[in-house]
Amino acid sequence: MADNTDKLLRDYFSGRLKLMQKINPQCTRDIVDITFCLSVIKPEHKQAITKYYSDKFITWDEVCNEAGKSNSSLRTWRNDFKQLLQVIMQHGDEFIKLRHEALQA
């Protein structure tokens, strides 16, 4: 069963989130957070995550076959990415503040 993060990622990769940002300003923040998280993971992980969430008809097994990796490896990548995204979405402002303070020191 898909969770809210899965729905958010599907909306991001489908372009729906960009359309929704005109109605809901929080969507702009979500786009920034997802884009940031995608930029800090390994390209191989990004490719698998992008492949899965950009095509709602593809299965993890198909993504695994294309990547030549085990199902458990790709699920770990996905779960790690979703966990990173959740941390950034909940505490991103705190990280920015801490980084700014560290740069000032």
Short mmCIF file of N, CA and C in Angstrom, two decimals:
data_model
loop_
_atom_site.label_atom_id
_atom_site.label_comp_id
_atom_site.label_asym_id
_atom_site.label_seq_id
_atom_site.Cartn_x
_atom_site.Cartn_y
_atom_site.Cartn_z
N MET A 1 0.84 -1.18 0.00
CA MET A 1 0.00 0.00 0.00
C MET A 1 0.89 1.25 0.00
N ALA A 2 0.58 2.17 -0.84
CA ALA A 2 1.37 3.39 -0.96
C ALA A 2 1.12 4.31 0.22
N ASP A 3 2.18 4.98 0.64
CA ASP A 3 2.03 5.95 1.72
C ASP A 3 2.03 7.36 1.13
N ASN A 4 1.97 8.36 2.00
CA ASN A 4 1.92 9.75 1.54
C ASN A 4 3.17 10.15 0.78
N THR A 5 4.31 9.61 1.19
CA THR A 5 5.56 9.94 0.51
C THR A 5 5.55 9.40 -0.92
N ASP A 6 5.03 8.18 -1.09
CA ASP A 6 4.91 7.62 -2.43
C ASP A 6 4.02 8.50 -3.31
N LYS A 7 2.91 8.94 -2.76
CA LYS A 7 1.99 9.81 -3.52
C LYS A 7 2.68 11.12 -3.88
N LEU A 8 3.40 11.68 -2.92
CA LEU A 8 4.12 12.93 -3.17
C LEU A 8 5.15 12.76 -4.28
N LEU A 9 5.88 11.65 -4.25
CA LEU A 9 6.89 11.40 -5.28
C LEU A 9 6.24 11.16 -6.64
N ARG A 10 5.13 10.47 -6.67
CA ARG A 10 4.41 10.28 -7.94
C ARG A 10 3.96 11.64 -8.49
N ASP A 11 3.45 12.50 -7.62
CA ASP A 11 3.02 13.83 -8.04
C ASP A 11 4.20 14.66 -8.54
N TYR A 12 5.35 14.51 -7.89
CA TYR A 12 6.55 15.25 -8.30
C TYR A 12 6.99 14.82 -9.70
N PHE A 13 7.11 13.52 -9.91
CA PHE A 13 7.62 13.03 -11.19
C PHE A 13 6.61 13.15 -12.32
N SER A 14 5.33 13.22 -11.99
CA SER A 14 4.32 13.38 -13.05
C SER A 14 4.15 14.85 -13.46
N GLY A 15 4.68 15.77 -12.65
CA GLY A 15 4.51 17.19 -12.92
C GLY A 15 3.29 17.78 -12.23
N ARG A 16 2.52 16.93 -11.60
CA ARG A 16 1.31 17.39 -10.91
C ARG A 16 1.64 18.35 -9.77
N LEU A 17 2.75 18.11 -9.09
CA LEU A 17 3.13 18.97 -7.96
C LEU A 17 3.40 20.40 -8.43
N LYS A 18 4.01 20.53 -9.61
CA LYS A 18 4.25 21.87 -10.16
C LYS A 18 2.95 22.61 -10.43
N LEU A 19 1.98 21.89 -10.94
CA LEU A 19 0.68 22.49 -11.21
C LEU A 19 -0.02 22.89 -9.91
N MET A 20 0.14 22.07 -8.90
CA MET A 20 -0.53 22.31 -7.62
C MET A 20 0.09 23.48 -6.84
N GLN A 21 1.34 23.84 -7.15
CA GLN A 21 1.98 24.91 -6.38
C GLN A 21 1.30 26.26 -6.55
N LYS A 22 0.54 26.42 -7.63
CA LYS A 22 -0.21 27.67 -7.81
C LYS A 22 -1.34 27.78 -6.80
N ILE A 23 -1.86 26.64 -6.39
CA ILE A 23 -2.97 26.60 -5.42
C ILE A 23 -2.44 26.48 -4.00
N ASN A 24 -1.39 25.69 -3.83
CA ASN A 24 -0.86 25.39 -2.51
C ASN A 24 0.63 25.72 -2.45
N PRO A 25 1.02 26.80 -1.78
CA PRO A 25 2.43 27.20 -1.72
C PRO A 25 3.34 26.13 -1.08
N GLN A 26 2.78 25.24 -0.26
CA GLN A 26 3.58 24.18 0.36
C GLN A 26 4.20 23.28 -0.72
N CYS A 27 3.55 23.18 -1.86
CA CYS A 27 4.05 22.34 -2.94
C CYS A 27 5.41 22.83 -3.44
N THR A 28 5.62 24.15 -3.42
CA THR A 28 6.92 24.70 -3.83
C THR A 28 8.01 24.19 -2.91
N ARG A 29 7.74 24.18 -1.63
CA ARG A 29 8.71 23.67 -0.65
C ARG A 29 8.97 22.17 -0.87
N ASP A 30 7.91 21.43 -1.16
CA ASP A 30 8.05 20.00 -1.42
C ASP A 30 8.92 19.75 -2.64
N ILE A 31 8.72 20.54 -3.68
CA ILE A 31 9.53 20.40 -4.90
C ILE A 31 11.00 20.65 -4.59
N VAL A 32 11.27 21.70 -3.84
CA VAL A 32 12.65 22.02 -3.47
C VAL A 32 13.26 20.89 -2.65
N ASP A 33 12.53 20.38 -1.69
CA ASP A 33 13.04 19.30 -0.84
C ASP A 33 13.33 18.04 -1.64
N ILE A 34 12.42 17.65 -2.51
CA ILE A 34 12.62 16.45 -3.33
C ILE A 34 13.80 16.64 -4.27
N THR A 35 13.88 17.79 -4.91
CA THR A 35 14.98 18.07 -5.83
C THR A 35 16.32 18.01 -5.10
N PHE A 36 16.36 18.58 -3.90
CA PHE A 36 17.59 18.53 -3.10
C PHE A 36 17.97 17.09 -2.78
N CYS A 37 17.01 16.31 -2.29
CA CYS A 37 17.30 14.92 -1.92
C CYS A 37 17.78 14.10 -3.12
N LEU A 38 17.19 14.34 -4.29
CA LEU A 38 17.64 13.64 -5.49
C LEU A 38 19.06 14.04 -5.87
N SER A 39 19.44 15.27 -5.53
CA SER A 39 20.77 15.75 -5.92
C SER A 39 21.89 15.20 -5.04
N VAL A 40 21.54 14.66 -3.87
CA VAL A 40 22.60 14.21 -2.96
C VAL A 40 22.73 12.68 -2.88
N ILE A 41 21.92 11.95 -3.64
CA ILE A 41 22.06 10.50 -3.64
C ILE A 41 22.88 10.07 -4.86
N LYS A 42 23.34 8.84 -4.83
CA LYS A 42 24.13 8.31 -5.94
C LYS A 42 23.31 8.31 -7.22
N PRO A 43 23.95 8.58 -8.36
CA PRO A 43 23.22 8.61 -9.63
C PRO A 43 22.48 7.30 -9.92
N GLU A 44 23.07 6.19 -9.56
CA GLU A 44 22.44 4.89 -9.78
C GLU A 44 21.14 4.77 -8.98
N HIS A 45 21.15 5.28 -7.76
CA HIS A 45 19.95 5.27 -6.92
C HIS A 45 18.90 6.22 -7.48
N LYS A 46 19.35 7.39 -7.90
CA LYS A 46 18.44 8.39 -8.47
C LYS A 46 17.75 7.84 -9.71
N GLN A 47 18.51 7.14 -10.53
CA GLN A 47 17.95 6.59 -11.76
C GLN A 47 16.86 5.57 -11.45
N ALA A 48 17.09 4.70 -10.48
CA ALA A 48 16.09 3.69 -10.13
C ALA A 48 14.84 4.33 -9.54
N ILE A 49 15.03 5.29 -8.67
CA ILE A 49 13.89 5.97 -8.03
C ILE A 49 13.09 6.75 -9.07
N THR A 50 13.80 7.44 -9.94
CA THR A 50 13.14 8.20 -11.00
C THR A 50 12.36 7.27 -11.91
N LYS A 51 12.97 6.16 -12.28
CA LYS A 51 12.31 5.19 -13.18
C LYS A 51 11.01 4.69 -12.55
N TYR A 52 11.07 4.34 -11.27
CA TYR A 52 9.90 3.77 -10.61
C TYR A 52 8.78 4.79 -10.45
N TYR A 53 9.11 5.97 -9.97
CA TYR A 53 8.05 6.95 -9.66
C TYR A 53 7.56 7.72 -10.87
N SER A 54 8.31 7.73 -11.95
CA SER A 54 7.85 8.49 -13.12
C SER A 54 6.91 7.68 -14.02
N ASP A 55 6.85 6.37 -13.80
CA ASP A 55 5.97 5.52 -14.59
C ASP A 55 5.09 4.70 -13.65
N LYS A 56 3.84 5.06 -13.52
CA LYS A 56 3.00 4.39 -12.53
C LYS A 56 2.63 2.97 -12.91
N PHE A 57 2.98 2.55 -14.12
CA PHE A 57 2.67 1.19 -14.55
C PHE A 57 3.85 0.23 -14.42
N ILE A 58 5.01 0.75 -14.03
CA ILE A 58 6.19 -0.11 -13.89
C ILE A 58 6.23 -0.71 -12.49
N THR A 59 6.74 -1.90 -12.39
CA THR A 59 6.86 -2.56 -11.09
C THR A 59 8.32 -2.52 -10.63
N TRP A 60 8.51 -2.78 -9.34
CA TRP A 60 9.88 -2.83 -8.81
C TRP A 60 10.67 -3.93 -9.49
N ASP A 61 10.00 -5.04 -9.83
CA ASP A 61 10.70 -6.14 -10.49
C ASP A 61 11.25 -5.70 -11.85
N GLU A 62 10.49 -4.90 -12.57
CA GLU A 62 10.97 -4.39 -13.86
C GLU A 62 12.13 -3.43 -13.68
N VAL A 63 12.04 -2.58 -12.66
CA VAL A 63 13.14 -1.64 -12.38
C VAL A 63 14.39 -2.43 -11.99
N CYS A 64 14.21 -3.48 -11.19
CA CYS A 64 15.35 -4.33 -10.78
C CYS A 64 16.01 -4.99 -11.98
N ASN A 65 15.20 -5.51 -12.88
CA ASN A 65 15.74 -6.16 -14.08
C ASN A 65 16.53 -5.17 -14.93
N GLU A 66 15.99 -3.97 -15.10
CA GLU A 66 16.69 -2.96 -15.90
C GLU A 66 17.99 -2.51 -15.24
N ALA A 67 17.97 -2.41 -13.91
CA ALA A 67 19.16 -1.97 -13.19
C ALA A 67 20.16 -3.10 -12.98
N GLY A 68 19.69 -4.34 -13.12
CA GLY A 68 20.57 -5.47 -12.89
C GLY A 68 20.91 -5.65 -11.42
N LYS A 69 20.00 -5.26 -10.55
CA LYS A 69 20.21 -5.33 -9.10
C LYS A 69 19.12 -6.18 -8.47
N SER A 70 19.36 -6.60 -7.24
CA SER A 70 18.37 -7.40 -6.53
C SER A 70 17.21 -6.52 -6.06
N ASN A 71 16.09 -7.15 -5.88
CA ASN A 71 14.89 -6.46 -5.40
C ASN A 71 15.15 -5.84 -4.04
N SER A 72 15.83 -6.57 -3.17
CA SER A 72 16.09 -6.04 -1.82
C SER A 72 17.00 -4.82 -1.85
N SER A 73 17.96 -4.80 -2.77
CA SER A 73 18.86 -3.64 -2.88
C SER A 73 18.08 -2.39 -3.28
N LEU A 74 17.24 -2.53 -4.30
CA LEU A 74 16.47 -1.38 -4.76
C LEU A 74 15.44 -0.92 -3.74
N ARG A 75 14.85 -1.85 -3.04
CA ARG A 75 13.91 -1.46 -1.98
C ARG A 75 14.64 -0.72 -0.86
N THR A 76 15.84 -1.13 -0.57
CA THR A 76 16.65 -0.43 0.44
C THR A 76 16.95 0.98 -0.04
N TRP A 77 17.33 1.13 -1.31
CA TRP A 77 17.59 2.47 -1.87
C TRP A 77 16.35 3.34 -1.74
N ARG A 78 15.22 2.77 -2.11
CA ARG A 78 13.97 3.54 -2.06
C ARG A 78 13.63 3.92 -0.62
N ASN A 79 13.71 2.98 0.28
CA ASN A 79 13.38 3.26 1.68
C ASN A 79 14.34 4.29 2.28
N ASP A 80 15.62 4.18 1.95
CA ASP A 80 16.60 5.16 2.43
C ASP A 80 16.29 6.55 1.88
N PHE A 81 15.92 6.60 0.61
CA PHE A 81 15.58 7.89 0.00
C PHE A 81 14.35 8.49 0.66
N LYS A 82 13.34 7.68 0.86
CA LYS A 82 12.11 8.18 1.49
C LYS A 82 12.39 8.64 2.92
N GLN A 83 13.26 7.95 3.61
CA GLN A 83 13.62 8.35 4.98
C GLN A 83 14.38 9.68 4.96
N LEU A 84 15.33 9.83 4.04
CA LEU A 84 16.05 11.10 3.89
C LEU A 84 15.07 12.23 3.58
N LEU A 85 14.16 11.99 2.67
CA LEU A 85 13.18 13.01 2.30
C LEU A 85 12.33 13.41 3.49
N GLN A 86 11.90 12.45 4.27
CA GLN A 86 11.09 12.76 5.46
C GLN A 86 11.87 13.62 6.45
N VAL A 87 13.15 13.31 6.67
CA VAL A 87 13.98 14.09 7.59
C VAL A 87 14.12 15.52 7.07
N ILE A 88 14.41 15.66 5.79
CA ILE A 88 14.58 17.00 5.19
C ILE A 88 13.28 17.78 5.26
N MET A 89 12.17 17.13 4.98
CA MET A 89 10.89 17.83 5.00
C MET A 89 10.49 18.26 6.42
N GLN A 90 10.88 17.49 7.41
CA GLN A 90 10.51 17.82 8.79
C GLN A 90 11.52 18.74 9.46
N HIS A 91 12.80 18.63 9.09
CA HIS A 91 13.84 19.36 9.82
C HIS A 91 14.75 20.19 8.92
N GLY A 92 14.37 20.37 7.68
CA GLY A 92 15.21 21.09 6.73
C GLY A 92 15.59 22.49 7.18
N ASP A 93 14.63 23.22 7.74
CA ASP A 93 14.91 24.58 8.19
C ASP A 93 15.95 24.59 9.31
N GLU A 94 15.89 23.59 10.17
CA GLU A 94 16.86 23.49 11.25
C GLU A 94 18.26 23.24 10.70
N PHE A 95 18.37 22.40 9.66
CA PHE A 95 19.67 22.13 9.05
C PHE A 95 20.24 23.40 8.41
N ILE A 96 19.38 24.15 7.75
CA ILE A 96 19.83 25.40 7.12
C ILE A 96 20.34 26.36 8.19
N LYS A 97 19.60 26.47 9.29
CA LYS A 97 20.02 27.36 10.38
C LYS A 97 21.35 26.91 10.97
N LEU A 98 21.50 25.60 11.20
CA LEU A 98 22.76 25.08 11.76
C LEU A 98 23.92 25.31 10.80
N ARG A 99 23.68 25.12 9.52
CA ARG A 99 24.73 25.35 8.53
C ARG A 99 25.14 26.81 8.52
N HIS A 100 24.16 27.69 8.57
CA HIS A 100 24.44 29.11 8.57
C HIS A 100 25.25 29.51 9.81
N GLU A 101 24.87 28.97 10.96
CA GLU A 101 25.59 29.25 12.20
C GLU A 101 27.02 28.72 12.13
N ALA A 102 27.20 27.54 11.54
CA ALA A 102 28.53 26.96 11.41
C ALA A 102 29.41 27.79 10.49
N LEU A 103 28.82 28.34 9.44
CA LEU A 103 29.59 29.18 8.52
C LEU A 103 29.98 30.50 9.16
N GLN A 104 29.17 30.98 10.10
CA GLN A 104 29.45 32.24 10.78
C GLN A 104 30.58 32.08 11.82
N ALA A 105 30.75 30.86 12.32
CA ALA A 105 31.74 30.62 13.38
C ALA A 105 33.17 30.65 12.87
#
